[in-house]
């Protein structure tokens, strides 16, 4: 899994294209984990960026396993 770093270990910034994609997927209620996979970032990075942008990520509670 990637952690938002390039091949030399440096952090990648968020491009305008990444932000548009994040907002678009959030609007479609795509889970943060799937957004992260699509953008090549961690779920935590996606959640932090969404919060910084004021974009809501839907949080759905899963049914408990029995």
PDB file of N, CA and C in Angstrom:
ATOM      1  N   UNK A   1       0.847  -1.174   0.000  1.00  0.00           N
ATOM      2  CA  UNK A   1       0.000   0.000   0.000  1.00  0.00           C
ATOM      3  C   UNK A   1       0.894   1.239   0.000  1.00  0.00           C
ATOM      4  N   UNK A   2       0.495   2.227  -0.697  1.00  0.00           N
ATOM      5  CA  UNK A   2       1.274   3.455  -0.741  1.00  0.00           C
ATOM      6  C   UNK A   2       0.908   4.344   0.435  1.00  0.00           C
ATOM      7  N   UNK A   3       1.815   5.224   0.771  1.00  0.00           N
ATOM      8  CA  UNK A   3       1.552   6.139   1.880  1.00  0.00           C
ATOM      9  C   UNK A   3       1.695   7.597   1.466  1.00  0.00           C
ATOM     10  N   UNK A   4       1.446   7.875   0.179  1.00  0.00           N
ATOM     11  CA  UNK A   4       1.513   9.247  -0.292  1.00  0.00           C
ATOM     12  C   UNK A   4       2.932   9.701  -0.584  1.00  0.00           C
ATOM     13  N   UNK A   5       3.857   8.759  -0.640  1.00  0.00           N
ATOM     14  CA  UNK A   5       5.249   9.101  -0.913  1.00  0.00           C
ATOM     15  C   UNK A   5       5.626   8.609  -2.305  1.00  0.00           C
ATOM     16  N   UNK A   6       6.542   9.308  -2.939  1.00  0.00           N
ATOM     17  CA  UNK A   6       6.997   8.856  -4.243  1.00  0.00           C
ATOM     18  C   UNK A   6       8.071   7.780  -4.064  1.00  0.00           C
ATOM     19  N   UNK A   7       8.686   7.354  -5.165  1.00  0.00           N
ATOM     20  CA  UNK A   7       9.649   6.261  -5.091  1.00  0.00           C
ATOM     21  C   UNK A   7      10.912   6.601  -4.301  1.00  0.00           C
ATOM     22  N   UNK A   8      11.205   7.867  -4.071  1.00  0.00           N
ATOM     23  CA  UNK A   8      12.377   8.251  -3.292  1.00  0.00           C
ATOM     24  C   UNK A   8      12.038   8.508  -1.826  1.00  0.00           C
ATOM     25  N   UNK A   9      10.810   8.271  -1.429  1.00  0.00           N
ATOM     26  CA  UNK A   9      10.399   8.421  -0.041  1.00  0.00           C
ATOM     27  C   UNK A   9       9.947   9.817   0.330  1.00  0.00           C
ATOM     28  N   UNK A  10       9.819  10.709  -0.639  1.00  0.00           N
ATOM     29  CA  UNK A  10       9.349  12.062  -0.352  1.00  0.00           C
ATOM     30  C   UNK A  10       7.834  12.113  -0.465  1.00  0.00           C
ATOM     31  N   UNK A  11       7.219  12.936   0.341  1.00  0.00           N
ATOM     32  CA  UNK A  11       5.756  13.053   0.302  1.00  0.00           C
ATOM     33  C   UNK A  11       5.310  13.735  -0.977  1.00  0.00           C
ATOM     34  N   UNK A  12       4.161  13.296  -1.471  1.00  0.00           N
ATOM     35  CA  UNK A  12       3.583  13.910  -2.663  1.00  0.00           C
ATOM     36  C   UNK A  12       2.553  14.936  -2.230  1.00  0.00           C
ATOM     37  N   UNK A  13       2.537  16.043  -2.901  1.00  0.00           N
ATOM     38  CA  UNK A  13       1.513  17.042  -2.644  1.00  0.00           C
ATOM     39  C   UNK A  13       0.219  16.656  -3.340  1.00  0.00           C
ATOM     40  N   UNK A  14      -0.847  17.311  -2.947  1.00  0.00           N
ATOM     41  CA  UNK A  14      -2.140  17.084  -3.573  1.00  0.00           C
ATOM     42  C   UNK A  14      -2.257  18.004  -4.781  1.00  0.00           C
ATOM     43  N   UNK A  15      -2.478  17.423  -5.940  1.00  0.00           N
ATOM     44  CA  UNK A  15      -2.660  18.220  -7.145  1.00  0.00           C
ATOM     45  C   UNK A  15      -4.119  18.645  -7.248  1.00  0.00           C
ATOM     46  N   UNK A  16      -4.372  19.612  -8.107  1.00  0.00           N
ATOM     47  CA  UNK A  16      -5.754  20.060  -8.327  1.00  0.00           C
ATOM     48  C   UNK A  16      -6.599  18.902  -8.848  1.00  0.00           C
ATOM     49  N   UNK A  17      -5.996  18.047  -9.671  1.00  0.00           N
ATOM     50  CA  UNK A  17      -6.711  16.883 -10.207  1.00  0.00           C
ATOM     51  C   UNK A  17      -7.076  15.913  -9.080  1.00  0.00           C
ATOM     52  N   UNK A  18      -6.143  15.681  -8.140  1.00  0.00           N
ATOM     53  CA  UNK A  18      -6.420  14.801  -6.998  1.00  0.00           C
ATOM     54  C   UNK A  18      -7.578  15.343  -6.172  1.00  0.00           C
ATOM     55  N   UNK A  19      -7.581  16.641  -5.946  1.00  0.00           N
ATOM     56  CA  UNK A  19      -8.629  17.259  -5.136  1.00  0.00           C
ATOM     57  C   UNK A  19      -9.979  17.172  -5.831  1.00  0.00           C
ATOM     58  N   UNK A  20     -10.007  17.413  -7.142  1.00  0.00           N
ATOM     59  CA  UNK A  20     -11.272  17.280  -7.892  1.00  0.00           C
ATOM     60  C   UNK A  20     -11.793  15.849  -7.802  1.00  0.00           C
ATOM     61  N   UNK A  21     -10.902  14.875  -7.951  1.00  0.00           N
ATOM     62  CA  UNK A  21     -11.291  13.459  -7.880  1.00  0.00           C
ATOM     63  C   UNK A  21     -11.814  13.121  -6.480  1.00  0.00           C
ATOM     64  N   UNK A  22     -11.134  13.603  -5.456  1.00  0.00           N
ATOM     65  CA  UNK A  22     -11.568  13.374  -4.076  1.00  0.00           C
ATOM     66  C   UNK A  22     -12.970  13.924  -3.845  1.00  0.00           C
ATOM     67  N   UNK A  23     -13.204  15.157  -4.259  1.00  0.00           N
ATOM     68  CA  UNK A  23     -14.525  15.775  -4.076  1.00  0.00           C
ATOM     69  C   UNK A  23     -15.603  15.045  -4.862  1.00  0.00           C
ATOM     70  N   UNK A  24     -15.268  14.637  -6.076  1.00  0.00           N
ATOM     71  CA  UNK A  24     -16.231  13.930  -6.917  1.00  0.00           C
ATOM     72  C   UNK A  24     -16.622  12.588  -6.298  1.00  0.00           C
ATOM     73  N   UNK A  25     -15.625  11.840  -5.834  1.00  0.00           N
ATOM     74  CA  UNK A  25     -15.904  10.532  -5.239  1.00  0.00           C
ATOM     75  C   UNK A  25     -16.629  10.679  -3.905  1.00  0.00           C
ATOM     76  N   UNK A  26     -16.295  11.708  -3.135  1.00  0.00           N
ATOM     77  CA  UNK A  26     -16.971  11.932  -1.856  1.00  0.00           C
ATOM     78  C   UNK A  26     -18.445  12.254  -2.086  1.00  0.00           C
ATOM     79  N   UNK A  27     -18.719  13.013  -3.136  1.00  0.00           N
ATOM     80  CA  UNK A  27     -20.099  13.367  -3.463  1.00  0.00           C
ATOM     81  C   UNK A  27     -20.925  12.125  -3.808  1.00  0.00           C
ATOM     82  N   UNK A  28     -20.255  11.123  -4.388  1.00  0.00           N
ATOM     83  CA  UNK A  28     -20.919   9.862  -4.742  1.00  0.00           C
ATOM     84  C   UNK A  28     -20.977   8.889  -3.574  1.00  0.00           C
ATOM     85  N   UNK A  29     -20.526   9.355  -2.385  1.00  0.00           N
ATOM     86  CA  UNK A  29     -20.529   8.562  -1.156  1.00  0.00           C
ATOM     87  C   UNK A  29     -19.640   7.324  -1.249  1.00  0.00           C
ATOM     88  N   UNK A  30     -18.522   7.467  -1.954  1.00  0.00           N
ATOM     89  CA  UNK A  30     -17.530   6.401  -2.053  1.00  0.00           C
ATOM     90  C   UNK A  30     -16.774   6.335  -0.725  1.00  0.00           C
ATOM     91  N   UNK A  31     -16.570   5.145  -0.159  1.00  0.00           N
ATOM     92  CA  UNK A  31     -15.832   5.029   1.098  1.00  0.00           C
ATOM     93  C   UNK A  31     -14.397   5.543   0.970  1.00  0.00           C
ATOM     94  N   UNK A  32     -13.868   6.084   2.069  1.00  0.00           N
ATOM     95  CA  UNK A  32     -12.524   6.665   2.076  1.00  0.00           C
ATOM     96  C   UNK A  32     -11.465   5.654   1.660  1.00  0.00           C
ATOM     97  N   UNK A  33     -11.634   4.412   2.035  1.00  0.00           N
ATOM     98  CA  UNK A  33     -10.655   3.377   1.672  1.00  0.00           C
ATOM     99  C   UNK A  33     -10.568   3.217   0.155  1.00  0.00           C
ATOM    100  N   UNK A  34     -11.717   3.210  -0.504  1.00  0.00           N
ATOM    101  CA  UNK A  34     -11.721   3.076  -1.965  1.00  0.00           C
ATOM    102  C   UNK A  34     -11.174   4.326  -2.650  1.00  0.00           C
ATOM    103  N   UNK A  35     -11.460   5.489  -2.093  1.00  0.00           N
ATOM    104  CA  UNK A  35     -10.909   6.733  -2.651  1.00  0.00           C
ATOM    105  C   UNK A  35      -9.392   6.690  -2.555  1.00  0.00           C
ATOM    106  N   UNK A  36      -8.887   6.263  -1.403  1.00  0.00           N
ATOM    107  CA  UNK A  36      -7.449   6.158  -1.208  1.00  0.00           C
ATOM    108  C   UNK A  36      -6.794   5.224  -2.202  1.00  0.00           C
ATOM    109  N   UNK A  37      -7.409   4.096  -2.436  1.00  0.00           N
ATOM    110  CA  UNK A  37      -6.857   3.139  -3.405  1.00  0.00           C
ATOM    111  C   UNK A  37      -6.820   3.745  -4.796  1.00  0.00           C
ATOM    112  N   UNK A  38      -7.872   4.440  -5.159  1.00  0.00           N
ATOM    113  CA  UNK A  38      -7.936   5.044  -6.491  1.00  0.00           C
ATOM    114  C   UNK A  38      -6.892   6.140  -6.664  1.00  0.00           C
ATOM    115  N   UNK A  39      -6.643   6.904  -5.598  1.00  0.00           N
ATOM    116  CA  UNK A  39      -5.693   8.017  -5.674  1.00  0.00           C
ATOM    117  C   UNK A  39      -4.268   7.615  -5.307  1.00  0.00           C
ATOM    118  N   UNK A  40      -4.082   6.374  -4.844  1.00  0.00           N
ATOM    119  CA  UNK A  40      -2.748   5.932  -4.443  1.00  0.00           C
ATOM    120  C   UNK A  40      -2.307   6.546  -3.133  1.00  0.00           C
ATOM    121  N   UNK A  41      -3.256   6.713  -2.210  1.00  0.00           N
ATOM    122  CA  UNK A  41      -2.985   7.316  -0.906  1.00  0.00           C
ATOM    123  C   UNK A  41      -3.630   6.478   0.184  1.00  0.00           C
ATOM    124  N   UNK A  42      -3.241   6.728   1.408  1.00  0.00           N
ATOM    125  CA  UNK A  42      -3.826   5.981   2.512  1.00  0.00           C
ATOM    126  C   UNK A  42      -5.214   6.526   2.842  1.00  0.00           C
ATOM    127  N   UNK A  43      -5.990   5.724   3.524  1.00  0.00           N
ATOM    128  CA  UNK A  43      -7.321   6.146   3.954  1.00  0.00           C
ATOM    129  C   UNK A  43      -7.215   7.354   4.882  1.00  0.00           C
ATOM    130  N   UNK A  44      -6.223   7.345   5.765  1.00  0.00           N
ATOM    131  CA  UNK A  44      -6.025   8.458   6.692  1.00  0.00           C
ATOM    132  C   UNK A  44      -5.709   9.760   5.970  1.00  0.00           C
ATOM    133  N   UNK A  45      -4.874   9.668   4.930  1.00  0.00           N
ATOM    134  CA  UNK A  45      -4.518  10.867   4.163  1.00  0.00           C
ATOM    135  C   UNK A  45      -5.752  11.442   3.471  1.00  0.00           C
ATOM    136  N   UNK A  46      -6.585  10.555   2.968  1.00  0.00           N
ATOM    137  CA  UNK A  46      -7.817  10.990   2.295  1.00  0.00           C
ATOM    138  C   UNK A  46      -8.742  11.673   3.298  1.00  0.00           C
ATOM    139  N   UNK A  47      -8.890  11.073   4.470  1.00  0.00           N
ATOM    140  CA  UNK A  47      -9.762  11.653   5.490  1.00  0.00           C
ATOM    141  C   UNK A  47      -9.253  13.028   5.950  1.00  0.00           C
ATOM    142  N   UNK A  48      -7.947  13.136   6.155  1.00  0.00           N
ATOM    143  CA  UNK A  48      -7.383  14.414   6.591  1.00  0.00           C
ATOM    144  C   UNK A  48      -7.571  15.498   5.545  1.00  0.00           C
ATOM    145  N   UNK A  49      -7.335  15.159   4.286  1.00  0.00           N
ATOM    146  CA  UNK A  49      -7.476  16.159   3.224  1.00  0.00           C
ATOM    147  C   UNK A  49      -8.940  16.576   3.088  1.00  0.00           C
ATOM    148  N   UNK A  50      -9.836  15.613   3.170  1.00  0.00           N
ATOM    149  CA  UNK A  50     -11.265  15.926   3.070  1.00  0.00           C
ATOM    150  C   UNK A  50     -11.681  16.865   4.201  1.00  0.00           C
ATOM    151  N   UNK A  51     -11.186  16.610   5.405  1.00  0.00           N
ATOM    152  CA  UNK A  51     -11.532  17.465   6.531  1.00  0.00           C
ATOM    153  C   UNK A  51     -10.962  18.875   6.314  1.00  0.00           C
ATOM    154  N   UNK A  52      -9.732  18.961   5.816  1.00  0.00           N
ATOM    155  CA  UNK A  52      -9.115  20.265   5.565  1.00  0.00           C
ATOM    156  C   UNK A  52      -9.883  21.052   4.502  1.00  0.00           C
ATOM    157  N   UNK A  53     -10.475  20.337   3.541  1.00  0.00           N
ATOM    158  CA  UNK A  53     -11.237  20.977   2.475  1.00  0.00           C
ATOM    159  C   UNK A  53     -12.682  21.264   2.883  1.00  0.00           C
ATOM    160  N   UNK A  54     -13.097  20.701   4.016  1.00  0.00           N
ATOM    161  CA  UNK A  54     -14.483  20.860   4.445  1.00  0.00           C
ATOM    162  C   UNK A  54     -15.430  19.957   3.678  1.00  0.00           C
ATOM    163  N   UNK A  55     -14.879  18.881   3.115  1.00  0.00           N
ATOM    164  CA  UNK A  55     -15.668  17.916   2.348  1.00  0.00           C
ATOM    165  C   UNK A  55     -16.068  16.772   3.262  1.00  0.00           C
ATOM    166  N   UNK A  56     -17.319  16.415   3.232  1.00  0.00           N
ATOM    167  CA  UNK A  56     -17.818  15.348   4.083  1.00  0.00           C
ATOM    168  C   UNK A  56     -17.630  13.995   3.416  1.00  0.00           C
ATOM    169  N   UNK A  57     -17.062  13.064   4.173  1.00  0.00           N
ATOM    170  CA  UNK A  57     -16.992  11.675   3.727  1.00  0.00           C
ATOM    171  C   UNK A  57     -18.048  10.922   4.517  1.00  0.00           C
ATOM    172  N   UNK A  58     -18.916  10.231   3.820  1.00  0.00           N
ATOM    173  CA  UNK A  58     -19.979   9.531   4.527  1.00  0.00           C
ATOM    174  C   UNK A  58     -19.372   8.417   5.368  1.00  0.00           C
ATOM    175  N   UNK A  59     -19.851   8.323   6.575  1.00  0.00           N
ATOM    176  CA  UNK A  59     -19.399   7.258   7.469  1.00  0.00           C
ATOM    177  C   UNK A  59     -20.587   6.343   7.668  1.00  0.00           C
ATOM    178  N   UNK A  60     -20.431   5.168   7.163  1.00  0.00           N
ATOM    179  CA  UNK A  60     -21.519   4.189   7.294  1.00  0.00           C
ATOM    180  C   UNK A  60     -21.104   3.137   8.292  1.00  0.00           C
ATOM    181  N   UNK A  61     -21.991   2.843   9.193  1.00  0.00           N
ATOM    182  CA  UNK A  61     -21.686   1.798  10.160  1.00  0.00           C
ATOM    183  C   UNK A  61     -22.021   0.459   9.513  1.00  0.00           C
ATOM    184  N   UNK A  62     -21.097  -0.435   9.635  1.00  0.00           N
ATOM    185  CA  UNK A  62     -21.334  -1.782   9.111  1.00  0.00           C
ATOM    186  C   UNK A  62     -22.087  -2.617  10.133  1.00  0.00           C
ATOM    187  N   UNK A  63     -22.839  -3.570   9.640  1.00  0.00           N
ATOM    188  CA  UNK A  63     -23.544  -4.471  10.535  1.00  0.00           C
ATOM    189  C   UNK A  63     -22.508  -5.346  11.239  1.00  0.00           C
ATOM    190  N   UNK A  64     -22.749  -5.582  12.498  1.00  0.00           N
ATOM    191  CA  UNK A  64     -21.816  -6.426  13.248  1.00  0.00           C
ATOM    192  C   UNK A  64     -21.885  -7.868  12.773  1.00  0.00           C
ATOM    193  N   UNK A  65     -20.720  -8.476  12.777  1.00  0.00           N
ATOM    194  CA  UNK A  65     -20.692  -9.907  12.431  1.00  0.00           C
ATOM    195  C   UNK A  65     -21.074 -10.706  13.672  1.00  0.00           C
ATOM    196  N   UNK A  66     -21.807 -11.755  13.441  1.00  0.00           N
ATOM    197  CA  UNK A  66     -22.224 -12.606  14.562  1.00  0.00           C
ATOM    198  C   UNK A  66     -21.473 -13.899  14.540  1.00  0.00           C
TER     199      UNK A  66
END
